[in-house]
PDB file of C-alpha atoms in Angstrom:
ATOM      1  CA  MET A   1      17.492  31.751 -18.415  1.00  0.00           C
ATOM      2  CA  LYS A   2      20.496  29.510 -17.624  1.00  0.00           C
ATOM      3  CA  ILE A   3      19.620  29.719 -13.906  1.00  0.00           C
ATOM      4  CA  PHE A   4      16.109  28.539 -14.668  1.00  0.00           C
ATOM      5  CA  PHE A   5      17.372  25.445 -16.489  1.00  0.00           C
ATOM      6  CA  LEU A   6      19.938  24.832 -13.779  1.00  0.00           C
ATOM      7  CA  LEU A   7      17.234  24.921 -11.142  1.00  0.00           C
ATOM      8  CA  LEU A   8      14.935  22.752 -13.230  1.00  0.00           C
ATOM      9  CA  THR A   9      17.741  20.154 -13.647  1.00  0.00           C
ATOM     10  CA  LEU A  10      18.478  20.255  -9.911  1.00  0.00           C
ATOM     11  CA  ILE A  11      14.808  19.713  -8.990  1.00  0.00           C
ATOM     12  CA  PHE A  12      14.498  16.863 -11.461  1.00  0.00           C
ATOM     13  CA  SER A  13      17.677  15.091 -10.171  1.00  0.00           C
ATOM     14  CA  ILE A  14      16.635  15.504  -6.533  1.00  0.00           C
ATOM     15  CA  ASP A  15      13.254  13.857  -7.392  1.00  0.00           C
ATOM     16  CA  LEU A  16      15.035  10.925  -9.095  1.00  0.00           C
ATOM     17  CA  LYS A  17      17.300  10.449  -6.063  1.00  0.00           C
ATOM     18  CA  THR A  18      14.299  10.554  -3.709  1.00  0.00           C
ATOM     19  CA  ASN A  19      12.528   8.017  -5.932  1.00  0.00           C
ATOM     20  CA  ASN A  20      15.554   5.654  -5.914  1.00  0.00           C
ATOM     21  CA  VAL A  21      15.764   5.914  -2.094  1.00  0.00           C
ATOM     22  CA  SER A  22      11.985   5.181  -1.961  1.00  0.00           C
ATOM     23  CA  ILE A  23      12.473   2.121  -4.118  1.00  0.00           C
ATOM     24  CA  LYS A  24      15.288   0.800  -1.944  1.00  0.00           C
ATOM     25  CA  LYS A  25      13.501   1.462   1.215  1.00  0.00           C
ATOM     26  CA  GLY A  26      10.251   0.047  -0.195  1.00  0.00           C
ATOM     27  CA  LYS A  27      11.971  -3.172  -1.079  1.00  0.00           C
ATOM     28  CA  GLU A  28      13.366  -3.422   2.455  1.00  0.00           C
ATOM     29  CA  ASN A  29      10.045  -2.705   4.037  1.00  0.00           C
ATOM     30  CA  TYR A  30       8.187  -5.117   1.758  1.00  0.00           C
ATOM     31  CA  PHE A  31      10.076  -7.977   3.386  1.00  0.00           C
ATOM     32  CA  LYS A  32      10.440  -6.295   6.813  1.00  0.00           C
ATOM     33  CA  TYR A  33       6.643  -6.166   7.162  1.00  0.00           C
ATOM     34  CA  MET A  34       6.206  -9.587   5.635  1.00  0.00           C
ATOM     35  CA  CYS A  35       4.185  -8.527   2.599  1.00  0.00           C
ATOM     36  CA  ASN A  36       5.849 -11.476   0.819  1.00  0.00           C
ATOM     37  CA  ILE A  37       3.985 -14.028   3.005  1.00  0.00           C
ATOM     38  CA  CYS A  38       0.825 -13.440   0.978  1.00  0.00           C
ATOM     39  CA  HIS A  39       1.896 -11.464  -2.056  1.00  0.00           C
ATOM     40  CA  GLY A  40       4.969 -13.452  -2.890  1.00  0.00           C
ATOM     41  CA  ASP A  41       8.666 -13.038  -2.967  1.00  0.00           C
ATOM     42  CA  LEU A  42       8.551 -11.274  -6.260  1.00  0.00           C
ATOM     43  CA  ASN A  43      10.074 -14.128  -8.213  1.00  0.00           C
ATOM     44  CA  LYS A  44       9.202 -14.307 -11.909  1.00  0.00           C
ATOM     45  CA  ASN A  45       7.509 -17.344 -13.439  1.00  0.00           C
ATOM     46  CA  SER A  46       8.249 -18.912 -16.819  1.00  0.00           C
ATOM     47  CA  ASN A  47       6.104 -16.222 -18.527  1.00  0.00           C
ATOM     48  CA  ASN A  48       8.378 -13.556 -16.986  1.00  0.00           C
ATOM     49  CA  ASN A  49       5.586 -12.368 -14.749  1.00  0.00           C
ATOM     50  CA  TYR A  50       5.752 -11.854 -10.979  1.00  0.00           C
ATOM     51  CA  THR A  51       3.839 -14.496  -9.005  1.00  0.00           C
ATOM     52  CA  ASN A  52       1.785 -14.459  -5.852  1.00  0.00           C
ATOM     53  CA  ILE A  53       1.616 -17.251  -3.248  1.00  0.00           C
ATOM     54  CA  ASN A  54      -1.825 -18.026  -4.678  1.00  0.00           C
ATOM     55  CA  ASP A  55      -4.643 -16.462  -6.620  1.00  0.00           C
ATOM     56  CA  TYR A  56      -6.528 -15.234  -3.483  1.00  0.00           C
ATOM     57  CA  TYR A  57      -4.113 -12.375  -3.017  1.00  0.00           C
ATOM     58  CA  PRO A  58      -4.033  -9.447  -5.482  1.00  0.00           C
ATOM     59  CA  GLN A  59      -1.086  -8.915  -7.831  1.00  0.00           C
ATOM     60  CA  LEU A  60       0.849  -5.959  -6.470  1.00  0.00           C
ATOM     61  CA  SER A  61       3.808  -5.677  -8.880  1.00  0.00           C
ATOM     62  CA  ASN A  62       3.707  -2.969 -11.547  1.00  0.00           C
ATOM     63  CA  GLN A  63       0.565  -1.418 -10.172  1.00  0.00           C
ATOM     64  CA  ASN A  64       0.288   2.320 -10.056  1.00  0.00           C
ATOM     65  CA  SER A  65       1.874   3.536  -6.810  1.00  0.00           C
ATOM     66  CA  GLU A  66      -0.812   6.144  -6.095  1.00  0.00           C
ATOM     67  CA  TYR A  67      -3.481   3.455  -6.408  1.00  0.00           C
ATOM     68  CA  LEU A  68      -1.575   1.041  -4.187  1.00  0.00           C
ATOM     69  CA  TYR A  69      -0.925   3.735  -1.616  1.00  0.00           C
ATOM     70  CA  LYS A  70      -4.557   4.728  -1.413  1.00  0.00           C
ATOM     71  CA  GLN A  71      -5.774   1.091  -1.210  1.00  0.00           C
ATOM     72  CA  ILE A  72      -3.289   0.211   1.515  1.00  0.00           C
ATOM     73  CA  LEU A  73      -4.008   3.358   3.471  1.00  0.00           C
ATOM     74  CA  ASP A  74      -7.729   2.671   3.284  1.00  0.00           C
ATOM     75  CA  ILE A  75      -7.253  -0.741   4.728  1.00  0.00           C
ATOM     76  CA  LYS A  76      -4.997   0.672   7.487  1.00  0.00           C
ATOM     77  CA  LYS A  77      -7.587   3.377   8.424  1.00  0.00           C
ATOM     78  CA  GLY A  78     -10.510   0.872   8.242  1.00  0.00           C
ATOM     79  CA  ASN A  79     -12.100   2.460   5.217  1.00  0.00           C
ATOM     80  CA  ARG A  80     -11.774  -0.734   3.259  1.00  0.00           C
ATOM     81  CA  ASN A  81     -12.878  -4.012   4.874  1.00  0.00           C
ATOM     82  CA  ASN A  82     -13.616  -6.345   1.980  1.00  0.00           C
ATOM     83  CA  SER A  83     -12.403  -9.871   1.197  1.00  0.00           C
ATOM     84  CA  LEU A  84      -9.075 -10.666   2.898  1.00  0.00           C
ATOM     85  CA  SER A  85      -8.057  -7.122   3.746  1.00  0.00           C
ATOM     86  CA  SER A  86      -8.760  -7.732   7.464  1.00  0.00           C
ATOM     87  CA  MET A  87      -5.734 -10.090   7.476  1.00  0.00           C
ATOM     88  CA  MET A  88      -3.512  -7.074   6.733  1.00  0.00           C
ATOM     89  CA  LYS A  89      -4.534  -5.100   9.813  1.00  0.00           C
ATOM     90  CA  PRO A  90      -1.980  -6.472  12.221  1.00  0.00           C
ATOM     91  CA  TYR A  91       0.833  -5.677   9.806  1.00  0.00           C
ATOM     92  CA  LEU A  92      -0.501  -2.261   8.877  1.00  0.00           C
ATOM     93  CA  ASN A  93      -0.776  -1.224  12.549  1.00  0.00           C
ATOM     94  CA  LYS A  94       3.027  -1.172  12.654  1.00  0.00           C
ATOM     95  CA  ILE A  95       3.789   0.589   9.383  1.00  0.00           C
ATOM     96  CA  THR A  96       3.955   4.337   8.763  1.00  0.00           C
ATOM     97  CA  GLU A  97       2.373   6.226   5.826  1.00  0.00           C
ATOM     98  CA  LYS A  98       5.836   6.990   4.455  1.00  0.00           C
ATOM     99  CA  GLU A  99       6.745   3.263   4.481  1.00  0.00           C
ATOM    100  CA  ILE A 100       3.498   2.511   2.654  1.00  0.00           C
ATOM    101  CA  GLU A 101       4.451   5.119   0.057  1.00  0.00           C
ATOM    102  CA  ASP A 102       7.872   3.695  -0.348  1.00  0.00           C
ATOM    103  CA  ILE A 103       6.520   0.031  -0.714  1.00  0.00           C
ATOM    104  CA  SER A 104       4.029   1.379  -3.354  1.00  0.00           C
ATOM    105  CA  ILE A 105       6.828   3.109  -5.282  1.00  0.00           C
ATOM    106  CA  PHE A 106       8.903   0.011  -5.135  1.00  0.00           C
ATOM    107  CA  LEU A 107       6.058  -2.288  -6.445  1.00  0.00           C
ATOM    108  CA  GLU A 108       5.279   0.146  -9.181  1.00  0.00           C
ATOM    109  CA  ASN A 109       8.842   0.121 -10.421  1.00  0.00           C
ATOM    110  CA  LEU A 110       9.401  -3.664 -10.649  1.00  0.00           C
ATOM    111  CA  ASN A 111      10.597  -4.735 -14.068  1.00  0.00           C
TER     112      ASN A 111
END
């Protein structure tokens, strides 16, 4: 029984470390792939909310990472072509699915 709890603790701690790495890499990639040009530098306004460059672009901070990942991947693969998503294509051609996952995890975990 002790071994079970030890393994469970080990698995949980590995997941947290991976998540922290994803958050760090996601932040780096958010700026590397210039997401901030449209979606903002993630500065908070006077209401303590993250702001976009303008209202045309969707709010990404604190969104569910699985939702963000799916939406971004759909744009990358051409399954989503509405509104301004075509503007993202040149940037998404250079980015890997793992980097999209990391960016999504980073955005979900903004406080």
